[in-house]
XYZ file of C-alpha atoms in Angstrom:
345
model
C 2.377 102.318 -67.359
C 6.090 102.568 -66.719
C 5.426 104.295 -63.401
C 2.953 101.578 -62.301
C 5.114 98.570 -63.276
C 7.357 98.533 -60.172
C 4.320 98.557 -57.891
C 2.675 95.867 -59.994
C 5.842 93.750 -59.896
C 6.135 94.239 -56.153
C 2.502 93.283 -55.668
C 3.020 90.264 -57.888
C 6.048 89.148 -55.888
C 4.135 89.567 -52.634
C 1.182 87.655 -54.066
C 3.445 84.783 -55.151
C 5.044 84.693 -51.720
C 1.660 84.649 -50.026
C 0.469 81.890 -52.315
C 3.602 79.879 -51.568
C 2.976 80.200 -47.829
C -0.658 79.230 -48.345
C 0.340 76.244 -50.464
C 2.736 75.097 -47.759
C 0.014 75.448 -45.142
C -2.442 73.524 -47.274
C 0.137 70.795 -47.846
C 0.831 70.571 -44.124
C -2.875 70.508 -43.415
C -3.267 67.754 -45.962
C -0.659 65.713 -44.147
C -2.473 66.213 -40.862
C -5.809 65.284 -42.408
C -4.325 62.186 -43.977
C -2.874 61.113 -40.635
C -6.112 61.614 -38.745
C -8.192 59.788 -41.350
C -6.135 56.615 -40.954
C -7.639 54.014 -38.575
C -6.068 54.413 -35.155
C -5.049 50.772 -34.892
C -5.707 47.297 -36.225
C -8.142 44.954 -34.547
C -7.029 43.883 -31.094
C -6.139 40.192 -30.963
C -6.194 38.755 -27.467
C -5.946 35.263 -28.892
C -6.028 33.269 -32.111
C -8.199 30.482 -33.486
C -7.583 28.050 -36.321
C -10.218 28.125 -39.071
C -9.773 24.972 -41.142
C -11.397 23.702 -44.326
C -11.181 20.043 -45.336
C -11.520 18.072 -48.577
C -10.369 20.674 -51.099
C -9.572 21.845 -53.527
C -13.020 21.626 -55.111
C -14.883 23.369 -57.882
C -15.999 25.900 -55.265
C -12.566 26.704 -53.863
C -12.441 30.003 -55.757
C -15.748 31.085 -54.221
C -14.498 30.141 -50.752
C -11.272 32.091 -51.218
C -13.224 35.146 -52.346
C -15.287 35.092 -49.141
C -12.225 34.518 -46.953
C -10.335 37.399 -48.562
C -13.366 39.706 -48.305
C -13.504 39.043 -44.564
C -9.776 39.255 -43.903
C -9.429 35.558 -43.078
C -6.362 33.382 -43.366
C -7.213 29.732 -42.881
C -5.672 26.264 -43.063
C -6.757 24.102 -45.991
C -6.488 20.362 -45.370
C -6.299 19.184 -48.971
C -6.932 15.742 -50.414
C -3.949 14.656 -52.525
C -5.803 13.488 -55.615
C -7.809 16.723 -55.627
C -4.578 18.707 -55.625
C -3.170 16.598 -58.440
C -6.322 17.151 -60.508
C -6.579 20.865 -59.746
C -3.151 22.299 -59.118
C -4.216 25.830 -60.009
C -6.772 25.824 -57.164
C -4.098 24.743 -54.673
C -1.847 27.495 -55.989
C -4.711 29.978 -55.573
C -5.064 28.937 -51.927
C -1.444 29.851 -51.256
C -1.708 33.063 -53.293
C -4.673 34.077 -51.124
C -2.548 33.689 -47.986
C -3.878 30.322 -46.850
C -1.824 27.537 -45.281
C -2.048 24.204 -47.116
C -1.927 20.900 -45.227
C -2.237 17.148 -45.808
C -5.615 15.360 -45.590
C -4.587 12.006 -47.130
C -4.651 10.939 -50.770
C -8.310 10.005 -51.256
C -9.964 10.356 -47.825
C -9.803 6.653 -46.982
C -10.172 5.037 -43.568
C -6.482 5.073 -42.752
C -6.540 3.149 -39.489
C -7.359 0.025 -41.512
C -4.136 0.417 -43.518
C -0.761 -1.144 -42.867
C 2.086 1.108 -41.834
C 3.625 0.971 -45.311
C 0.292 1.900 -46.888
C -0.052 4.849 -44.545
C 3.467 5.939 -45.411
C 2.791 5.750 -49.135
C -0.534 7.575 -48.865
C 0.736 10.533 -46.838
C 4.001 10.801 -48.755
C 2.190 10.847 -52.093
C -0.151 13.558 -50.826
C 2.658 15.743 -49.489
C 4.540 15.382 -52.780
C 1.458 16.442 -54.770
C 1.020 19.496 -52.550
C 4.693 20.400 -52.826
C 4.602 19.993 -56.603
C 1.608 22.328 -56.870
C 2.505 24.948 -54.276
C 6.257 24.706 -53.779
C 5.899 23.949 -50.062
C 5.739 20.634 -48.259
C 2.990 20.471 -45.606
C 3.831 20.362 -41.911
C 0.303 19.513 -40.710
C -1.826 16.399 -41.242
C -5.484 15.761 -40.469
C -6.666 12.147 -40.643
C -9.909 11.601 -42.570
C -12.949 11.314 -40.266
C -10.668 12.126 -37.331
C -9.687 8.436 -37.213
C -6.200 7.856 -35.935
C -3.940 5.556 -33.958
C -0.367 5.559 -32.734
C 0.940 4.054 -35.988
C -0.628 6.765 -38.124
C 0.652 9.501 -35.834
C 4.134 8.002 -36.004
C 4.022 7.886 -39.811
C 2.877 11.502 -40.010
C 5.664 12.532 -37.648
C 8.256 10.665 -39.719
C 7.161 12.760 -42.705
C 7.592 16.006 -40.777
C 3.921 16.574 -39.993
C 1.999 17.123 -36.812
C -1.445 15.580 -36.545
C -4.264 18.095 -36.028
C -7.835 17.066 -35.208
C -10.267 19.793 -34.036
C -11.835 21.244 -30.908
C -15.107 22.398 -32.453
C -17.062 20.704 -35.237
C -19.118 23.140 -37.319
C -21.348 20.222 -38.377
C -21.432 21.664 -41.912
C -20.854 18.155 -43.269
C -24.000 17.079 -41.425
C -26.345 19.547 -43.134
C -26.042 22.293 -40.503
C -27.769 25.558 -41.365
C -25.908 28.866 -41.546
C -27.148 29.832 -38.077
C -26.117 26.462 -36.641
C -22.629 26.762 -38.129
C -22.311 30.268 -36.678
C -23.515 29.066 -33.270
C -21.047 26.180 -33.263
C -18.185 28.484 -34.239
C -19.104 30.849 -31.408
C -17.809 28.228 -28.951
C -14.250 28.683 -30.201
C -11.764 29.760 -27.553
C -8.211 31.041 -27.935
C -5.891 28.384 -29.324
C -8.699 26.141 -30.545
C -9.385 24.761 -34.013
C -12.705 24.411 -35.861
C -13.587 21.868 -38.547
C -15.245 23.195 -41.707
C -15.307 22.024 -45.317
C -14.557 23.375 -48.762
C -17.464 23.282 -51.210
C -20.395 23.912 -48.833
C -22.549 26.980 -49.499
C -23.816 27.316 -45.925
C -20.237 27.413 -44.692
C -19.336 30.227 -47.059
C -22.456 32.150 -46.045
C -21.573 31.734 -42.354
C -18.064 33.202 -42.576
C -19.013 36.911 -42.210
C -21.030 36.163 -39.068
C -18.275 33.906 -37.700
C -15.779 36.730 -38.146
C -18.120 39.267 -36.534
C -18.428 37.032 -33.474
C -14.678 36.459 -33.242
C -13.964 40.173 -33.591
C -16.447 40.984 -30.814
C -14.414 38.693 -28.558
C -11.014 40.022 -29.725
C -10.138 36.693 -31.334
C -8.403 36.580 -34.697
C -7.752 33.868 -37.288
C -4.268 32.449 -36.957
C -2.040 29.646 -38.124
C -1.799 26.219 -36.514
C 1.560 25.672 -34.894
C 3.389 22.573 -36.169
C 4.937 22.341 -32.705
C 1.815 22.375 -30.551
C -1.129 21.893 -32.911
C -2.730 25.002 -31.390
C -3.684 28.255 -33.085
C -1.101 31.020 -32.847
C -0.500 34.360 -34.551
C -0.062 34.275 -38.345
C 3.647 34.939 -37.908
C 3.935 31.844 -35.730
C 4.281 33.579 -32.377
C 2.390 32.243 -29.406
C -0.237 34.539 -27.842
C -0.152 35.279 -24.114
C -0.947 32.109 -22.169
C -4.470 31.594 -20.917
C -5.509 29.560 -17.932
C -5.421 25.850 -18.833
C -8.726 23.999 -18.688
C -9.278 21.878 -15.606
C -8.278 18.253 -15.974
C -10.324 16.873 -13.140
C -13.977 17.032 -12.227
C -14.619 19.984 -9.876
C -16.238 19.390 -6.480
C -20.002 18.899 -6.701
C -22.001 22.109 -6.542
C -24.520 20.559 -4.191
C -27.359 19.580 -6.530
C -27.975 16.419 -8.479
C -29.485 15.662 -11.870
C -29.998 12.709 -14.179
C -28.180 12.123 -17.474
C -29.384 9.497 -19.945
C -27.173 8.379 -22.838
C -28.552 6.961 -26.095
C -26.584 5.654 -29.069
C -28.215 7.402 -32.028
C -26.093 6.434 -35.042
C -23.606 3.639 -35.622
C -21.147 3.302 -38.496
C -18.366 0.804 -39.029
C -15.711 3.030 -37.481
C -17.612 5.384 -35.166
C -20.924 6.095 -33.474
C -22.861 9.042 -32.095
C -24.130 9.356 -28.534
C -26.864 11.746 -27.388
C -27.085 12.627 -23.676
C -30.192 14.240 -22.172
C -30.015 15.930 -18.759
C -33.052 16.151 -16.485
C -33.412 18.042 -13.224
C -31.099 20.985 -13.965
C -30.687 23.712 -16.572
C -27.022 24.215 -15.661
C -25.130 20.976 -15.284
C -21.854 19.069 -15.359
C -21.816 15.508 -16.672
C -18.810 13.182 -16.418
C -18.584 10.542 -19.152
C -16.045 7.715 -19.415
C -15.094 5.828 -22.564
C -13.128 2.624 -22.997
C -9.650 2.793 -24.569
C -8.639 2.753 -27.352
C -11.889 4.487 -28.263
C -11.604 8.257 -28.536
C -14.197 11.009 -28.725
C -13.523 13.040 -31.852
C -16.397 15.531 -31.944
C -18.731 17.185 -29.424
C -21.708 19.502 -29.692
C -24.011 21.525 -27.416
C -21.584 21.554 -24.491
C -18.084 22.516 -23.344
C -15.736 19.598 -22.716
C -12.541 19.092 -20.759
C -10.558 15.905 -20.274
C -8.549 14.104 -17.661
C -4.918 13.235 -18.297
C -5.782 9.822 -19.762
C -8.115 11.261 -22.372
C -10.697 8.639 -21.410
C -12.828 10.732 -19.056
C -14.718 13.715 -20.434
C -16.333 16.375 -18.265
C -19.090 18.101 -20.238
C -20.572 21.379 -19.000
C -23.674 23.172 -20.223
C -22.984 26.143 -22.493
C -26.464 27.548 -23.002
C -27.328 25.207 -25.873
C -29.998 23.307 -23.950
C -30.108 20.098 -21.953
C -29.093 17.659 -24.670
C -25.493 17.294 -25.830
C -23.784 14.796 -28.063
C -20.486 13.428 -29.253
C -18.928 11.137 -31.848
C -16.729 8.284 -30.642
C -14.149 6.621 -32.887
C -14.099 2.898 -32.129
C -10.412 2.411 -33.068
C -10.948 -1.341 -33.209
C -13.215 -1.632 -30.154
C -16.740 -1.555 -31.584
C -18.573 -3.081 -28.606
C -17.915 -0.650 -25.741
C -20.208 2.302 -25.119
C -19.721 5.438 -22.975
C -20.673 5.319 -19.296
C -22.239 8.228 -17.395
C -20.302 8.573 -14.138
C -22.094 11.534 -12.617
C -24.462 14.429 -13.215
C -24.194 17.532 -11.035
C -26.366 20.634 -11.205
C -25.063 24.145 -10.944
């Protein structure tokens, strides 16, 4: 045994050395494997959109936040002040989930019928309730129903808030199905904002499909800039500029068509108009409204505006030959939109 021990010890030392080399190689290989198993890069964002949810917090806010988190969404929550006061923990949960919290008035009243002092009190009380619950004072304000005027905008500005309406209406408040909400959201373009609501099951069910569509177009959820009211990156940076929409009606394409406007619903502060186009499957319709009326919502078309904001050019977007819009009367309840032209192609 004594004669074999040196050889055994030598073999043992060599074995330990070999094992050490092997262990080092395995460790290095593990590092390489770990590096290659990591996704190569995050999703490409060629632009940002603002996903917004009004009228919270509600009893379903937790369910909404769960869906948003599961789909990697950060959104802007336009909260009603009395809801925040009655459910501070839900407002806190919104912030904890990475959402931005904004002002949507105290109790969702028709604010354009208020005096300036009443507007001031309403928005200030709401911002204070949000600050008390979340620790941050809102920098964005959305008027209930999209109703606004210069006085309300001035009051919001005096309280450090920018007014934000929307570019696309999901129509979830109007009983839209999941597929309709998804289709409406698919019209979002970089920088634009969509209106959705807290507490609606169809809206929650639509979120995964909305995100799949945005991802396919390299668009990502972002924050709404207090400076411009447009969607930007979550860190507040502005994405590369895109070509601005035209502000004037393009030259006629050569064909003609007929557009017929019908007032379908009338409320005290707003009304809906439905326009049917005949004679063309691809069309451009120019519509004029009378100031101080303003169009707040559109559907089944792509709209651009002239510099006055009173002339809308609506183009077909594959949603058929009937489009519609909601007009806020802003004190002028008698005037109705006028069709100026219909051009095919």
